Short mmCIF file of C-alpha atoms in Angstrom, two decimals:
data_model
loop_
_atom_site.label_atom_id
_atom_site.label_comp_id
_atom_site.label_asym_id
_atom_site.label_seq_id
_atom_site.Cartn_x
_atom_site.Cartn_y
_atom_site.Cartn_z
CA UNK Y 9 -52.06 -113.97 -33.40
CA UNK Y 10 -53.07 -111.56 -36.29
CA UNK Y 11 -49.85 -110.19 -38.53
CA UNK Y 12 -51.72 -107.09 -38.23
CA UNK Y 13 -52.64 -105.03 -35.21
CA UNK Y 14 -55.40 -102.68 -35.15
CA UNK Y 15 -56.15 -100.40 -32.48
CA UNK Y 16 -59.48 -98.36 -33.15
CA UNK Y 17 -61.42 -95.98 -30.84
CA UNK Y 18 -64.92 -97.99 -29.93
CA UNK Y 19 -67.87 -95.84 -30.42
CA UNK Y 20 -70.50 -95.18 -28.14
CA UNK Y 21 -74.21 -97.52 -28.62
CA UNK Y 22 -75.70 -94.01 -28.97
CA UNK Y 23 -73.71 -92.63 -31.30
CA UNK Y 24 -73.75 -95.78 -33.00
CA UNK Y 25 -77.90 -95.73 -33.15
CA UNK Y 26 -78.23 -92.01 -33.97
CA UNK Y 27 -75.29 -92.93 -37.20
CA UNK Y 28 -77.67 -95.81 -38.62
CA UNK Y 29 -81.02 -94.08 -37.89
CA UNK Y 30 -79.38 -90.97 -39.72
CA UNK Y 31 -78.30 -93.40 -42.59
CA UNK Y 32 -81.07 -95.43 -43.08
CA UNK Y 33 -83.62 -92.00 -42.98
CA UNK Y 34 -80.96 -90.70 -45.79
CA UNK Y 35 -80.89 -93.60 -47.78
CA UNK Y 36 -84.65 -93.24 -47.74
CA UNK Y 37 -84.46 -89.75 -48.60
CA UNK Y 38 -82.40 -90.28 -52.17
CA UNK Y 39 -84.97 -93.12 -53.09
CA UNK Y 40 -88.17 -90.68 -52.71
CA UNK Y 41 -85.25 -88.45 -54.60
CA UNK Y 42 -85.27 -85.35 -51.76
CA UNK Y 43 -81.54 -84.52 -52.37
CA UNK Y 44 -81.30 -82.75 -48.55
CA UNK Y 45 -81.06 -86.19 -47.15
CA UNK Y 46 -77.18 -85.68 -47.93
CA UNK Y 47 -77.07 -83.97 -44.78
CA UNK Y 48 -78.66 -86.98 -43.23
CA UNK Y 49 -76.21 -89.32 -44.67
CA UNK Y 50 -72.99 -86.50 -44.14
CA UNK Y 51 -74.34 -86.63 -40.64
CA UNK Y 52 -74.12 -90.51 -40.05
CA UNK Y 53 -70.75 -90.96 -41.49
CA UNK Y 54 -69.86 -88.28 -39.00
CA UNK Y 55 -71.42 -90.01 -36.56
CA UNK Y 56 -70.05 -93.79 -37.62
CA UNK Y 57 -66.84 -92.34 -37.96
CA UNK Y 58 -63.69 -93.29 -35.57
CA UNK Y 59 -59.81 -93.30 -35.30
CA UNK Y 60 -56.72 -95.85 -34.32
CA UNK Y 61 -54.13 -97.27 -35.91
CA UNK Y 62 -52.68 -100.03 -37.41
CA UNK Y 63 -49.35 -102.15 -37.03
CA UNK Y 64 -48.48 -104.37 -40.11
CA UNK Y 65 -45.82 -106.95 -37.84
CA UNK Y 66 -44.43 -108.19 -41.05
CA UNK Y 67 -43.94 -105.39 -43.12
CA UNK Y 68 -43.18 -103.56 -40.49
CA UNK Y 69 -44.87 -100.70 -41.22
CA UNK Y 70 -47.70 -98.38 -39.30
CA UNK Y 71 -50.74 -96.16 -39.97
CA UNK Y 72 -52.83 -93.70 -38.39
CA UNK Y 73 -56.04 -94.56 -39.58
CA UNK Y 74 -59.52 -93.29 -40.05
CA UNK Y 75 -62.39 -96.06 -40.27
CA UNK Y 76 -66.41 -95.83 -40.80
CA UNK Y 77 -68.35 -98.92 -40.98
CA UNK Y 78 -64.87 -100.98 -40.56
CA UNK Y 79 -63.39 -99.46 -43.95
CA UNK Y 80 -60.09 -98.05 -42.71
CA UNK Y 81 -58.60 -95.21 -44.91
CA UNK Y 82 -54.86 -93.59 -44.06
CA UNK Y 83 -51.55 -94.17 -45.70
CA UNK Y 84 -48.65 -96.96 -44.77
CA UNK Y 85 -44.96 -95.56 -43.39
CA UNK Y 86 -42.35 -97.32 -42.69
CA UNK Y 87 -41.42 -97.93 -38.85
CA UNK Y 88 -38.06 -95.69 -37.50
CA UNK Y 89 -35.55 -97.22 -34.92
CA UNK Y 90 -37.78 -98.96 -32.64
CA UNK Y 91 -37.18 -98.62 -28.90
CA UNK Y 92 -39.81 -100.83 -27.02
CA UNK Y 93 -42.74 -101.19 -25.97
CA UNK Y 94 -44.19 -99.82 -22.98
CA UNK Y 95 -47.40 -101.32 -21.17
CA UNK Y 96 -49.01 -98.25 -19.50
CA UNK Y 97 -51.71 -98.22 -17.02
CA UNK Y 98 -53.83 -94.98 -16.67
CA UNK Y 99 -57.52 -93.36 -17.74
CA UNK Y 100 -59.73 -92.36 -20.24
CA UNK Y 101 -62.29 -89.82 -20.28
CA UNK Y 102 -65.58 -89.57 -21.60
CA UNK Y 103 -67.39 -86.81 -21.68
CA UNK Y 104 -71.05 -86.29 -21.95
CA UNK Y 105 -72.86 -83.23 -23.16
CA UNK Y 106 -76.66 -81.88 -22.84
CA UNK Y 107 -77.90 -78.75 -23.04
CA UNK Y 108 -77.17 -76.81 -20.02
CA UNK Y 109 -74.88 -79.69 -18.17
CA UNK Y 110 -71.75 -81.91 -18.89
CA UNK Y 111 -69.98 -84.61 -16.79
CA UNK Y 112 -66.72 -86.35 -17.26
CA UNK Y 113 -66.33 -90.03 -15.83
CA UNK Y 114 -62.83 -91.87 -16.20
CA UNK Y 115 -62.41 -95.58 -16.57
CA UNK Y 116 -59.14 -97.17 -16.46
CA UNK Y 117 -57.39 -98.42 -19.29
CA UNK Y 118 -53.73 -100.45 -20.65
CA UNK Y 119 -52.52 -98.28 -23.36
CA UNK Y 120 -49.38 -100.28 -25.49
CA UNK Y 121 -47.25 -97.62 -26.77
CA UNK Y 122 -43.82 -97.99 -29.05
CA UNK Y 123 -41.36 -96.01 -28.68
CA UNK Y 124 -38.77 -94.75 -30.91
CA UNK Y 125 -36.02 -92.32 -31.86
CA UNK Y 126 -35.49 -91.83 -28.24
CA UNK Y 127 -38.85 -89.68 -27.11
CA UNK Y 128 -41.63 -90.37 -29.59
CA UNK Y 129 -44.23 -92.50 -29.17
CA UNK Y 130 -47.05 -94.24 -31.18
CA UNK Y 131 -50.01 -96.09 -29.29
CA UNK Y 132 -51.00 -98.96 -31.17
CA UNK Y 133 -53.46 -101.51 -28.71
CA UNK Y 134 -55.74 -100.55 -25.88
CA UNK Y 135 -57.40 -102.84 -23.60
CA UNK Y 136 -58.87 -103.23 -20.18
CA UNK Y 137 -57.38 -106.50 -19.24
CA UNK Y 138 -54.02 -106.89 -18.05
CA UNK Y 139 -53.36 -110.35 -19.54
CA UNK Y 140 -54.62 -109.45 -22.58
CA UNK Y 141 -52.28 -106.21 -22.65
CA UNK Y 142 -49.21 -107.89 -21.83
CA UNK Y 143 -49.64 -110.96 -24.24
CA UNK Y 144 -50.05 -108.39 -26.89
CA UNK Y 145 -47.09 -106.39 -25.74
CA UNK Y 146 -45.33 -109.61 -25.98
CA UNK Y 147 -46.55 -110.13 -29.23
CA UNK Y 148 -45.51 -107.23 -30.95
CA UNK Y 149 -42.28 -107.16 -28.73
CA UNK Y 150 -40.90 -110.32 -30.16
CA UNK Y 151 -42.09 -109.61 -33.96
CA UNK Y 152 -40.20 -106.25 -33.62
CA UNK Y 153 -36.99 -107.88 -31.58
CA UNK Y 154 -37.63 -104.82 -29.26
CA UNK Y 155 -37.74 -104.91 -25.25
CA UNK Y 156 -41.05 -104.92 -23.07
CA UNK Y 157 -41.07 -102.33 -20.39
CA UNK Y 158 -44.31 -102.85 -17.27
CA UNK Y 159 -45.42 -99.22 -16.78
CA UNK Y 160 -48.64 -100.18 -15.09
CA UNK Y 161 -46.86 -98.69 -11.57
CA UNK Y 162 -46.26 -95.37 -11.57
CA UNK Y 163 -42.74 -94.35 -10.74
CA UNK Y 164 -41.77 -98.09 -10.79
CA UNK Y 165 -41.41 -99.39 -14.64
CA UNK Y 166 -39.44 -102.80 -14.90
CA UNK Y 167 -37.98 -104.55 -18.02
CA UNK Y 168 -40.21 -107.49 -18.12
CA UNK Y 169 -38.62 -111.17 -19.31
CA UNK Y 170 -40.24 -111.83 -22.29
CA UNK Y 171 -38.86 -115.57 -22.50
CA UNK Y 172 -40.77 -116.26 -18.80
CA UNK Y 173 -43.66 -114.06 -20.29
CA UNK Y 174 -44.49 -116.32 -23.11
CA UNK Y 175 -43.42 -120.03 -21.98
CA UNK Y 176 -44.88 -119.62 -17.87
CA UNK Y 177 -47.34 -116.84 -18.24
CA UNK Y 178 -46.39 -114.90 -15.40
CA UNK Y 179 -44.38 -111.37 -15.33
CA UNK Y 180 -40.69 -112.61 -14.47
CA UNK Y 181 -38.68 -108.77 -14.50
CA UNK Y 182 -35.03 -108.32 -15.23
CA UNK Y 183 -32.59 -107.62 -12.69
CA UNK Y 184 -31.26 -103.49 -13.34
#
């Protein structure tokens, strides 16, 4: 795996159309010289634009991070006391808009958050698959030296084994 972990909101295939159309009309624009194609072009950034983060495993440091067109922009810090890292199960909403209606639909989602200096928290990966999440978690768990904690049951988390995790495959949990 990757040294570096990047976690970055996907955008929506229509909000990813509208951005290029916008850009490509605006780029147009400033060859025919018509400087109000800025808005055009202001408008598909905008549009192109999304936000995650970004682990560095061996420099151990983290970013919040803003990216458009895959160029990421936001400044390096240095990771605090590191907890562990919890695998999370729960939802994310999207919401549509029109003009006089709007509807929210939920899909469920693995969110891999660290935590440290007891109650803070940073989400750095977010998947769909399970296997995927925890291999991940595992990852980043034994780059760190921190503990792996299954939160995918609510009101039953478990220390997972992370030795059983990566040489079987299968969750193995510690005995409390």
């Amino acid at each position: 795996m990757d040294a570096t972990i990047t976690y970055v909101r996907k955008i929506p295939i229509w909000k990813m159309t509208l951005g290029f159309s916008s850009l490509l009309v605006g780029i147009l624009g400033l060859i025919t010289l018509n400087y109000l194609t800025f808005v055009l072009l202001l408008f598909g950034v905008m549009m192109l634009k999304t936000e995650g983060s970004e682990l560095n495993l061996e420099a151990k440091t983290y970013r919040e991070i803003t990216s458009i067109l895959n160029l990421k922009f936001g400044s390096w810090k240095p990771l605090g006391h590191l907890e562990y890292i919890s695998v999370f199960n729960t939802t994310e909403d999207i919401t549509v808009r029109a003009l006089t209606a709007e509807t929210t639909n939920s899909f469920p989602v693995l969110i891999l958050n660290i935590f440290y200096e007891t109650n803070k928290k940073m989400t750095v990966y977010k998947t769909k698959d399970i296997k995927d999440a925890f291999d991940v978690a595992s990852h980043i768990a034994d780059a760190l030296m921190i503990d792996l904690l299954d939160a995918t049951k609510p009101g039953n988390f478990k220390w997972v084994d992370k030795n059983a995790l990566r040489e079987q495959g299968d969750l193995v949990y510690l005995d409390s």
